[in-house]
Amino acid sequence: MTAAGALTKATPLSRRTARWLDARLGAASFVRKALDKVFPDHWSFLLGELALWSFVILIATGVYLTFFFDASVEEIVYQGSYVPLQGVEMSRAYASALDLSFDVRAGLVMRQVHHWAANVYLATTVVHLMRIFFTGAFRRPRELNWLLGVGMLILSIVNGFVGYSLLDDQLSGTGLRIAYNIAISIPVGGTWLASLFFGGEFPGPDLIERLYVIHILLLPAVIIALLGAHLALVARQRHTQFSGPGRTERNVVGERVWPTFAAKGTAAFFLTAAMLCALGGLAQINPIWLYGPFRPAEVSAASQPDWYMGWLDGALRLWPSWEIRAFGFELPTPFYPSVLLPGVTFALLALWPFLEARITKDRREHHLLDRPRDRPLRTALGVATLAFYTVLFFGGASDVLAVTFQTSVNALFRAFRTALLVLPPVAGFVAYRLCRELARRDRPGATDEAPAVAPAAPEDGASHRRAIEPEDEPERDPASTAGVPRG
Amino acid sequence: MGSRARHLRLVPVVAAASVALAALLGARAGAVEEEHDPLGYVVDRAALDDPATVAEGAELFRIGCVSCHGPGGVGSPRGPAITDAGAASAHFYLTSGRMPHAGAPDEQARRKPPAYTHEEIEDLVAYVASLGEGPEIPDVHLEEGDLQEGGDLFRGNCAACHSATGAGGALSYGQHAPSLDVATPVQIYEAMIIGPGQMPVFSPEAFSEEELNSIVRYVETLQGLGDPGGFSLGRIGPIPEGFVALVIGTGGMMLTVFLIGRRRHGEAEPPSEPVRPADASTGAGR
Ligand code: HEM
């Protein structure tokens, strides 16, 4: 009763405010258009949003941490409340991270939410990328947005690594030392690159300060800029949709942004926030007080990177130790698994839309999505690639797996090396056969649903999506669909 | 008002439940406390020199150990000579259940519940000690150790194999440095002076008695240290963390989003659904 009363009272006020604003900004038509935009409905279209909201939480918690973190390698004697380290010499950076964990109100939970959010942010980004890949959403005209996405992914991985390297504990120091060795393994510019990032020999006196600026300012700013462009492009190019009744290459069928999609987006935000806070409050992550301050001469068993770097660590461990001279350069062992592999990985990933267009000779615009089964070869390739990187990831975990399951690390290494060669083709083949089988099952004629979906579907086995295409394809210049003004 | 009263009636129930829970947790904590013998399996040192004890031990040794260690502990293809193993080694191997060995000779002896009672262990230790010259069961003085120094020494000398958290680690060819969760102070001290299996001996030249006590004190502290951040996830670093982030975090969120996304299908897929071309070229929008 009171709520209804408040509503009738508030409406004229809000309308008056809106009119006042509109008279000054002329924004009403823009806002109305934006709110009326239609967003296609499929649960997988919310995956990108999970990444977005995780990123928002990452920023929010990160800002809180900057109030207390002190990025300095100046040596001090710890006097905080964690007894086992009292009186131990350490850098200010590590001491302030300990203070955050034990002496700053809500510091530990913020640290933990920030770290969980980083892990989940990158995971949801990769899942979002998989959605884009397996449905062919990257095809013309969305190649640019794919490139922006790959750019964000790379920068986010780097920023994650830089982030947990700031704390100057034993684990982060171990990771930085490996990164330094990798940098100097690059043939021509390596030493220069290493001194640029590390400020000279490792561990240099400027290292932490430099990483700090990169982590809280440089990379986030670039990522936010890319993200803005990414979202603007989604709005401008319209969202893709799966084919279905009434859905064609030139319309968008779904729910309006206001209220339905906005409600889902809000729900996704609260869901993300709830999950990350629950993890941050209940599950311990990166207990730096156990790892101790960084001492260059020491190393601990079970030193692993975060999961999104795990595949690189796995590659480094599984790669046989070869030193090859090529073009007059000594190419040290870390070069192949740690420089060449990620280089090739991200180059292929970025170029994929163009490679696929070249292979399939399909350069038309696509606003209707493929179902993975409609493109068995692409799906098989994607699954094989995932299998490859998953094996690499488990290779990175081999010592932990050996202890957990009481087996020998050497046996695991052998098994993973074999799996690296065998599993991807097998997984790809299985995926291919599955796709063909699923596609065969829903050919028109196999069920009586198909005619209701697409009356024009011919009996020759073409899917209804392809059947609709000729209907409107020749009518209009494809460019006019691409250049849809926000509507 | 009625609902208020009902709420009030709930108060004693909730209070009783909380007290019961607290009592339960307290009892659990108490039980752990009791089980934890502060120094662990300390034997009666005076009895070790008693010929009767040694004789009892010789009999037990003949039954349970000779098959591998040979008569008089001179060794055999199935087990090393233990004539100079000493009381410390016998005590460590027997109280940690490593002996009698249950596996091939080259297999790592694993910790398990001890096979012998306190008295039997005392007898066997007395017998093995009588065979030759070896380190004695150490006197552990935790209060003489310095916790912070112990931490530094532990991270510098033990973490490479046992990991900084004491959770253990893998060595090559199927060998493991075990987790240090359960070792008693005496066993920790003994492990350092005898170097079981692949573990190096931390000789008296390397570490003073005070430093050894410091390390024991640190390991003992690690064992009792709570996890202020919540579930510890085994304290084995980013692998289980990544697993939780991927499966529980990301998987859980995807499942929820999937359910949100499906919901409207069930309700609104019928023709009433707003089907509307949003293409600018058709002039849609207001
Ligand atoms: C920084 C992390 C990222 C965030 C926060 C983000 C966010 C979003 C959101 C909210 C959407 C709209 C909804 C959707 O289709 O899921 C979207 C669309 C898109 N994203 Fe991302 N994304 C990120 C990374 C990536 C990556 C790594 C790629 C691919 C390499 C990518 C490629 C795309 C493409 C091509 C679209 C347009 C898809 C369509 O219209 O169907 N994004 N992104």
CSV table of C-alpha atoms in Angstrom, one decimal, chain B residues 80-282:
chain,number,residue,atom,x,y,z
B,80,PRO,CA,69.2,-52.0,4.6
B,81,ALA,CA,71.5,-52.6,7.5
B,82,ILE,CA,70.3,-50.8,10.6
B,83,THR,CA,73.1,-51.6,13.0
B,84,ASP,CA,74.0,-47.9,13.2
B,85,ALA,CA,70.5,-46.5,12.7
B,86,GLY,CA,70.2,-45.6,16.4
B,87,ALA,CA,67.2,-45.0,18.7
B,88,ALA,CA,66.1,-41.9,16.9
B,89,SER,CA,65.7,-43.7,13.6
B,90,ALA,CA,64.0,-46.7,15.0
B,91,HIS,CA,61.7,-44.4,17.0
B,92,PHE,CA,60.9,-42.3,14.0
B,93,TYR,CA,60.2,-45.3,11.7
B,94,LEU,CA,58.2,-47.2,14.2
B,95,THR,CA,56.1,-44.4,15.6
B,96,SER,CA,55.3,-43.0,12.2
B,97,GLY,CA,54.2,-46.6,11.1
B,98,ARG,CA,56.8,-46.7,8.3
B,99,MET,CA,58.1,-50.0,9.7
B,100,PRO,CA,57.4,-52.7,9.1
B,101,HIS,CA,57.7,-51.8,5.5
B,102,ALA,CA,54.7,-52.7,3.3
B,103,GLY,CA,56.1,-52.7,-0.2
B,104,ALA,CA,59.0,-53.4,-2.5
B,105,PRO,CA,62.4,-52.5,-1.1
B,106,ASP,CA,62.8,-49.6,-3.5
B,107,GLU,CA,59.3,-48.3,-2.7
B,108,GLN,CA,59.0,-45.3,-0.4
B,109,ALA,CA,58.0,-46.2,3.2
B,110,ARG,CA,54.8,-44.4,3.9
B,111,ARG,CA,53.3,-43.1,7.1
B,112,LYS,CA,50.6,-45.2,8.5
B,113,PRO,CA,49.1,-46.0,12.0
B,114,PRO,CA,51.9,-47.7,14.1
B,115,ALA,CA,51.8,-51.5,14.0
B,116,TYR,CA,53.1,-51.8,17.5
B,117,THR,CA,51.9,-50.7,20.9
B,118,HIS,CA,53.8,-48.1,23.0
B,119,GLU,CA,55.6,-50.8,25.0
B,120,GLU,CA,56.5,-52.9,22.0
B,121,ILE,CA,57.9,-49.8,20.3
B,122,GLU,CA,60.0,-49.1,23.4
B,123,ASP,CA,61.3,-52.7,23.2
B,124,LEU,CA,62.2,-52.5,19.5
B,125,VAL,CA,63.8,-49.1,19.9
B,126,ALA,CA,65.9,-50.4,22.8
B,127,TYR,CA,67.0,-53.4,20.7
B,128,VAL,CA,67.9,-51.4,17.6
B,129,ALA,CA,69.8,-48.9,19.7
B,130,SER,CA,71.7,-51.7,21.3
B,131,LEU,CA,73.0,-52.9,17.9
B,132,GLY,CA,75.5,-50.0,17.3
B,133,GLU,CA,76.1,-46.3,17.5
B,134,GLY,CA,73.4,-44.0,16.3
B,135,PRO,CA,71.6,-40.8,17.2
B,136,GLU,CA,69.5,-40.9,20.4
B,137,ILE,CA,65.9,-39.8,20.7
B,138,PRO,CA,66.2,-36.0,20.9
B,139,ASP,CA,65.0,-33.8,23.7
B,140,VAL,CA,62.7,-31.3,22.1
B,141,HIS,CA,62.4,-27.9,23.8
B,142,LEU,CA,59.8,-25.9,21.9
B,143,GLU,CA,60.1,-23.0,24.3
B,144,GLU,CA,63.8,-22.6,23.4
B,145,GLY,CA,63.0,-22.2,19.7
B,146,ASP,CA,62.3,-18.9,18.1
B,147,LEU,CA,59.2,-19.0,15.9
B,148,GLN,CA,60.2,-16.3,13.4
B,149,GLU,CA,63.7,-17.7,13.0
B,150,GLY,CA,62.2,-21.1,12.5
B,151,GLY,CA,60.0,-19.8,9.8
B,152,ASP,CA,62.9,-18.3,7.9
B,153,LEU,CA,64.9,-21.6,8.3
B,154,PHE,CA,61.9,-23.7,7.3
B,155,ARG,CA,61.2,-21.6,4.1
B,156,GLY,CA,64.9,-21.7,3.3
B,157,ASN,CA,65.6,-25.4,3.9
B,158,CYS,CA,62.4,-27.4,4.0
B,159,ALA,CA,59.9,-25.6,1.7
B,160,ALA,CA,61.7,-26.7,-1.5
B,161,CYS,CA,60.4,-30.3,-0.8
B,162,HIS,CA,57.6,-30.0,1.7
B,163,SER,CA,56.2,-26.6,0.3
B,164,ALA,CA,56.0,-23.4,2.2
B,165,THR,CA,52.7,-24.4,3.7
B,166,GLY,CA,53.9,-27.8,4.7
B,167,ALA,CA,51.4,-29.5,2.4
B,168,GLY,CA,54.1,-31.7,0.8
B,169,GLY,CA,55.4,-32.0,-2.7
B,170,ALA,CA,56.5,-34.3,-5.4
B,171,LEU,CA,60.1,-35.5,-5.9
B,172,SER,CA,61.2,-37.3,-8.9
B,173,TYR,CA,60.4,-40.9,-9.7
B,174,GLY,CA,57.3,-41.4,-7.6
B,175,GLN,CA,58.9,-40.2,-4.3
B,176,HIS,CA,57.0,-37.6,-2.3
B,177,ALA,CA,57.9,-35.3,0.5
B,178,PRO,CA,54.9,-35.9,2.7
B,179,SER,CA,52.6,-33.4,4.3
B,180,LEU,CA,53.8,-32.2,7.7
B,181,ASP,CA,50.3,-32.0,9.1
B,182,VAL,CA,50.5,-34.9,11.5
B,183,ALA,CA,54.2,-35.3,12.5
B,184,THR,CA,54.8,-34.8,16.2
B,185,PRO,CA,57.5,-32.5,17.5
B,186,VAL,CA,59.8,-35.4,18.3
B,187,GLN,CA,59.3,-36.9,14.8
B,188,ILE,CA,60.0,-33.6,13.2
B,189,TYR,CA,63.2,-33.3,15.2
B,190,GLU,CA,64.2,-36.9,14.4
B,191,ALA,CA,63.4,-36.5,10.7
B,192,MET,CA,65.9,-33.6,10.6
B,193,ILE,CA,68.7,-35.5,12.4
B,194,ILE,CA,68.3,-38.9,10.6
B,195,GLY,CA,67.1,-37.8,7.1
B,196,PRO,CA,64.6,-40.6,6.3
B,197,GLY,CA,64.4,-41.8,2.7
B,198,GLN,CA,65.3,-39.1,0.2
B,199,MET,CA,65.3,-36.4,2.8
B,200,PRO,CA,68.8,-35.0,3.6
B,201,VAL,CA,70.3,-35.1,7.1
B,202,PHE,CA,70.4,-31.7,8.7
B,203,SER,CA,73.5,-32.4,10.7
B,204,PRO,CA,74.5,-30.8,14.0
B,205,GLU,CA,77.2,-28.9,12.0
B,206,ALA,CA,74.5,-27.3,9.8
B,207,PHE,CA,72.0,-26.4,12.6
B,208,SER,CA,72.5,-25.8,16.2
B,209,GLU,CA,70.1,-27.4,18.7
B,210,GLU,CA,68.4,-24.1,19.2
B,211,GLU,CA,67.8,-23.7,15.4
B,212,LEU,CA,66.4,-27.3,15.2
B,213,ASN,CA,64.0,-26.4,18.0
B,214,SER,CA,63.0,-23.2,16.2
B,215,ILE,CA,62.1,-25.2,13.0
B,216,VAL,CA,60.1,-27.7,15.1
B,217,ARG,CA,58.3,-24.9,16.7
B,218,TYR,CA,57.4,-23.3,13.3
B,219,VAL,CA,56.1,-26.6,11.9
B,220,GLU,CA,54.1,-27.2,15.0
B,221,THR,CA,52.7,-23.6,14.6
B,222,LEU,CA,51.8,-24.2,11.0
B,223,GLN,CA,49.9,-27.3,12.0
B,224,GLY,CA,47.8,-25.4,14.4
B,225,LEU,CA,47.3,-22.3,12.3
B,226,GLY,CA,43.8,-21.6,11.3
B,227,ASP,CA,42.8,-20.3,7.9
B,228,PRO,CA,41.5,-16.8,8.3
B,229,GLY,CA,40.3,-16.7,4.7
B,230,GLY,CA,37.9,-19.6,4.9
B,231,PHE,CA,38.2,-23.1,3.5
B,232,SER,CA,41.9,-23.8,3.1
B,233,LEU,CA,41.5,-25.8,-0.2
B,234,GLY,CA,44.4,-28.0,1.0
B,235,ARG,CA,46.9,-25.1,1.1
B,236,ILE,CA,48.4,-26.4,-2.1
B,237,GLY,CA,48.2,-23.1,-4.0
B,238,PRO,CA,46.6,-22.0,-7.3
B,239,ILE,CA,45.7,-25.4,-8.7
B,240,PRO,CA,42.7,-26.1,-6.4
B,241,GLU,CA,42.0,-22.3,-6.4
B,242,GLY,CA,41.7,-22.4,-10.2
B,243,PHE,CA,39.6,-25.5,-10.0
B,244,VAL,CA,37.1,-23.8,-7.6
B,245,ALA,CA,37.0,-20.7,-9.7
B,246,LEU,CA,36.3,-22.7,-12.9
B,247,VAL,CA,33.9,-25.3,-11.6
B,248,ILE,CA,32.1,-23.7,-8.7
B,249,GLY,CA,32.4,-20.0,-9.6
B,250,THR,CA,32.1,-20.0,-13.3
B,251,GLY,CA,30.2,-23.3,-13.6
B,252,GLY,CA,27.7,-22.1,-10.9
B,253,MET,CA,27.1,-18.8,-12.6
B,254,MET,CA,26.7,-20.4,-16.0
B,255,LEU,CA,24.1,-22.8,-14.7
B,256,THR,CA,22.2,-19.9,-13.1
B,257,VAL,CA,22.3,-17.9,-16.2
B,258,PHE,CA,21.1,-20.9,-18.1
B,259,LEU,CA,18.1,-21.3,-15.8
B,260,ILE,CA,17.3,-17.6,-16.1
B,261,GLY,CA,17.5,-17.8,-19.8
B,262,ARG,CA,15.3,-20.9,-20.1
B,263,ARG,CA,12.7,-19.5,-17.8
B,264,ARG,CA,11.1,-17.1,-20.2
B,265,HIS,CA,11.1,-19.8,-23.0
B,266,GLY,CA,8.7,-21.9,-21.0
B,267,GLU,CA,6.4,-18.9,-20.3
B,268,ALA,CA,6.5,-16.8,-23.3
B,269,GLU,CA,7.4,-18.8,-26.4
B,270,PRO,CA,3.7,-18.8,-27.4
B,271,PRO,CA,2.6,-16.4,-30.1
B,272,SER,CA,2.1,-13.6,-27.7
B,273,GLU,CA,5.9,-13.0,-27.7
B,274,PRO,CA,6.8,-9.6,-29.0
B,275,VAL,CA,8.2,-10.3,-32.4
B,276,ARG,CA,9.4,-7.1,-33.8
B,277,PRO,CA,11.8,-6.2,-36.6
B,278,ALA,CA,14.4,-3.9,-35.2
B,279,ASP,CA,16.1,-3.1,-38.4
B,280,ALA,CA,16.5,0.6,-39.1
B,281,SER,CA,16.0,0.1,-42.8
B,282,THR,CA,12.5,-1.0,-42.0
